[in-house]
Amino acid sequence: MFRLIICFIAGIGAGLGTGFAGMSAAAVISPMLITFLGLPAYEAVGIALASDVLASAVSAYTYGKNKNLDIRNGLVMMVTVLLCTLLGSWAASRMPNTAMGSFSVFMTLLLGIKFIVRPVMTTKEAMAAVSVRKRMAQSAISGIVVGFICGFIGAGGGMMMLLILTGILGYELKTAVGTSVFIMAFTAFTGAVSHFAIGGMPDLWCLLFCVVFTLLWARIAAKFANRASAVTLNRATGIVLAVLGIAILAVNYFQ
C-alpha cells in the first residue's frame, strides 16, 4: 500500500508537470522512488523515463489535436537534441566530477516564478511572422544547445526546451508545451530502452503504478491547458512548476 501511495503522489506531480509544462517525469518520480522506496537511482530513472513516454505522447496528441504543436520544427530539434545529448554525455565523462544534480530542480522553481511574474503572451500570429528557414535554423541551434547541456548535466531537458521555445524562439505557450512534450516522448523512450537494456527490468509494480498515474494526470493537465486562456495557463503552469520545485527540493533534503 505504501508503494502505491508513493507512486500515486509521484504520478500526480509528474503528470501535472508534463501536461502543463512539458516537464520530464524524471525530475519528480526519481527522487520520490529513491527517497521513500529505496530504489537504486539507475532503476528509478528508468521507471521515470518509461512513465514519461506515454504521458508525453498523450499530451502531445492532445496539444496536436488542438493545433498547438509544431511538428516540423519539433522534429528538427528532436534530432539535434538526441545527437548532442550523446556528445554532451561523452564530454561529461571526460570532465572532473561536478555537483550539478540540483540544476533541474532550481530551474523548475525559477521557471515557475517566471511564468507567474512575466507570463508568455506571444500569439500564433506573431509566431507565423517568422520565416520557415529562420525557424528551422533556430530549432536546430536550440536543439544542439539543449541536447549538449542535458547530456553534460544529465537533467533539465523539458525545462530547457520550454525556456528556449518561449524565451528565445518566441513560441506561444501552448505551442511551446505541445512541441516540448512531442520531443520528450521520443527522448524518454530512447532513455528508457537504454536503461532497461543496461540495468535489466525494474520493479514491475512501481513501473506499472508510475506509468498509469503519470499518464492519467498528464491527460487531465493537457486537456485543461488547451482549454485555458493564455493568462490562466501561465498562472497554472507557474504555480505547478513552483510547487513542484519546492516539493522536489524538500524530497532531496531527506535523502
JSON list of N, CA and C in Angstrom, two decimals, residues 19-20 63 115 172-174 177 221 224-226 228-238:
[
{"chain": "A", "resi": 19, "resn": "GLY", "atom": "N", "xyz": [1.91, 17.57, -18.48]},
{"chain": "A", "resi": 19, "resn": "GLY", "atom": "CA", "xyz": [0.77, 18.11, -19.21]},
{"chain": "A", "resi": 19, "resn": "GLY", "atom": "C", "xyz": [0.73, 19.61, -19.28]},
{"chain": "A", "resi": 20, "resn": "PHE", "atom": "N", "xyz": [1.18, 20.29, -18.22]},
{"chain": "A", "resi": 20, "resn": "PHE", "atom": "CA", "xyz": [1.16, 21.74, -18.19]},
{"chain": "A", "resi": 20, "resn": "PHE", "atom": "C", "xyz": [2.40, 22.37, -18.83]},
{"chain": "A", "resi": 63, "resn": "TYR", "atom": "N", "xyz": [-2.34, 18.24, -27.45]},
{"chain": "A", "resi": 63, "resn": "TYR", "atom": "CA", "xyz": [-1.93, 19.56, -27.96]},
{"chain": "A", "resi": 63, "resn": "TYR", "atom": "C", "xyz": [-2.02, 19.60, -29.49]},
{"chain": "A", "resi": 115, "resn": "PHE", "atom": "N", "xyz": [6.90, 32.39, -14.97]},
{"chain": "A", "resi": 115, "resn": "PHE", "atom": "CA", "xyz": [5.60, 32.36, -15.65]},
{"chain": "A", "resi": 115, "resn": "PHE", "atom": "C", "xyz": [4.53, 33.12, -14.88]},
{"chain": "A", "resi": 172, "resn": "GLU", "atom": "N", "xyz": [4.38, 30.77, -28.75]},
{"chain": "A", "resi": 172, "resn": "GLU", "atom": "CA", "xyz": [3.21, 30.91, -27.89]},
{"chain": "A", "resi": 172, "resn": "GLU", "atom": "C", "xyz": [3.22, 29.74, -26.91]},
{"chain": "A", "resi": 173, "resn": "LEU", "atom": "N", "xyz": [2.76, 29.92, -25.67]},
{"chain": "A", "resi": 173, "resn": "LEU", "atom": "CA", "xyz": [2.98, 28.96, -24.59]},
{"chain": "A", "resi": 173, "resn": "LEU", "atom": "C", "xyz": [2.41, 27.57, -24.91]},
{"chain": "A", "resi": 174, "resn": "LYS", "atom": "N", "xyz": [1.19, 27.50, -25.41]},
{"chain": "A", "resi": 174, "resn": "LYS", "atom": "CA", "xyz": [0.59, 26.19, -25.68]},
{"chain": "A", "resi": 174, "resn": "LYS", "atom": "C", "xyz": [1.37, 25.44, -26.75]},
{"chain": "A", "resi": 177, "resn": "VAL", "atom": "N", "xyz": [4.67, 24.13, -25.22]},
{"chain": "A", "resi": 177, "resn": "VAL", "atom": "CA", "xyz": [4.50, 22.93, -24.40]},
{"chain": "A", "resi": 177, "resn": "VAL", "atom": "C", "xyz": [4.19, 21.73, -25.28]},
{"chain": "A", "resi": 221, "resn": "ALA", "atom": "N", "xyz": [-4.16, 17.31, -17.19]},
{"chain": "A", "resi": 221, "resn": "ALA", "atom": "CA", "xyz": [-3.50, 18.61, -17.29]},
{"chain": "A", "resi": 221, "resn": "ALA", "atom": "C", "xyz": [-3.49, 19.13, -18.72]},
{"chain": "A", "resi": 224, "resn": "PHE", "atom": "N", "xyz": [-6.95, 20.42, -19.74]},
{"chain": "A", "resi": 224, "resn": "PHE", "atom": "CA", "xyz": [-7.22, 21.72, -19.11]},
{"chain": "A", "resi": 224, "resn": "PHE", "atom": "C", "xyz": [-6.41, 22.82, -19.77]},
{"chain": "A", "resi": 225, "resn": "ALA", "atom": "N", "xyz": [-5.13, 22.55, -20.03]},
{"chain": "A", "resi": 225, "resn": "ALA", "atom": "CA", "xyz": [-4.23, 23.56, -20.59]},
{"chain": "A", "resi": 225, "resn": "ALA", "atom": "C", "xyz": [-4.71, 24.03, -21.96]},
{"chain": "A", "resi": 226, "resn": "ASN", "atom": "N", "xyz": [-5.20, 23.13, -22.78]},
{"chain": "A", "resi": 226, "resn": "ASN", "atom": "CA", "xyz": [-5.62, 23.50, -24.13]},
{"chain": "A", "resi": 226, "resn": "ASN", "atom": "C", "xyz": [-6.94, 24.26, -24.16]},
{"chain": "A", "resi": 228, "resn": "ALA", "atom": "N", "xyz": [-7.69, 26.44, -21.56]},
{"chain": "A", "resi": 228, "resn": "ALA", "atom": "CA", "xyz": [-7.49, 27.63, -20.75]},
{"chain": "A", "resi": 228, "resn": "ALA", "atom": "C", "xyz": [-7.03, 28.83, -21.58]},
{"chain": "A", "resi": 229, "resn": "SER", "atom": "N", "xyz": [-7.30, 30.01, -21.07]},
{"chain": "A", "resi": 229, "resn": "SER", "atom": "CA", "xyz": [-6.79, 31.23, -21.71]},
{"chain": "A", "resi": 229, "resn": "SER", "atom": "C", "xyz": [-5.30, 31.35, -21.46]},
{"chain": "A", "resi": 230, "resn": "ALA", "atom": "N", "xyz": [-4.63, 32.22, -22.20]},
{"chain": "A", "resi": 230, "resn": "ALA", "atom": "CA", "xyz": [-3.18, 32.40, -22.06]},
{"chain": "A", "resi": 230, "resn": "ALA", "atom": "C", "xyz": [-2.82, 32.83, -20.64]},
{"chain": "A", "resi": 231, "resn": "VAL", "atom": "N", "xyz": [-3.59, 33.75, -20.07]},
{"chain": "A", "resi": 231, "resn": "VAL", "atom": "CA", "xyz": [-3.30, 34.24, -18.71]},
{"chain": "A", "resi": 231, "resn": "VAL", "atom": "C", "xyz": [-3.46, 33.12, -17.69]},
{"chain": "A", "resi": 232, "resn": "THR", "atom": "N", "xyz": [-4.57, 32.38, -17.79]},
{"chain": "A", "resi": 232, "resn": "THR", "atom": "CA", "xyz": [-4.83, 31.28, -16.86]},
{"chain": "A", "resi": 232, "resn": "THR", "atom": "C", "xyz": [-3.76, 30.20, -16.98]},
{"chain": "A", "resi": 233, "resn": "LEU", "atom": "N", "xyz": [-3.39, 29.87, -18.22]},
{"chain": "A", "resi": 233, "resn": "LEU", "atom": "CA", "xyz": [-2.38, 28.83, -18.42]},
{"chain": "A", "resi": 233, "resn": "LEU", "atom": "C", "xyz": [-1.03, 29.24, -17.86]},
{"chain": "A", "resi": 234, "resn": "ASN", "atom": "N", "xyz": [-0.64, 30.50, -18.05]},
{"chain": "A", "resi": 234, "resn": "ASN", "atom": "CA", "xyz": [0.62, 30.98, -17.48]},
{"chain": "A", "resi": 234, "resn": "ASN", "atom": "C", "xyz": [0.62, 30.86, -15.97]},
{"chain": "A", "resi": 235, "resn": "ARG", "atom": "N", "xyz": [-0.47, 31.26, -15.35]},
{"chain": "A", "resi": 235, "resn": "ARG", "atom": "CA", "xyz": [-0.56, 31.19, -13.88]},
{"chain": "A", "resi": 235, "resn": "ARG", "atom": "C", "xyz": [-0.56, 29.74, -13.40]},
{"chain": "A", "resi": 236, "resn": "ALA", "atom": "N", "xyz": [-1.35, 28.90, -14.06]},
{"chain": "A", "resi": 236, "resn": "ALA", "atom": "CA", "xyz": [-1.42, 27.50, -13.66]},
{"chain": "A", "resi": 236, "resn": "ALA", "atom": "C", "xyz": [-0.08, 26.80, -13.84]},
{"chain": "A", "resi": 237, "resn": "THR", "atom": "N", "xyz": [0.58, 27.06, -14.98]},
{"chain": "A", "resi": 237, "resn": "THR", "atom": "CA", "xyz": [1.90, 26.47, -15.24]},
{"chain": "A", "resi": 237, "resn": "THR", "atom": "C", "xyz": [2.91, 26.95, -14.22]},
{"chain": "A", "resi": 238, "resn": "GLY", "atom": "N", "xyz": [2.89, 28.25, -13.94]},
{"chain": "A", "resi": 238, "resn": "GLY", "atom": "CA", "xyz": [3.82, 28.81, -12.96]},
{"chain": "A", "resi": 238, "resn": "GLY", "atom": "C", "xyz": [3.63, 28.22, -11.58]}
]
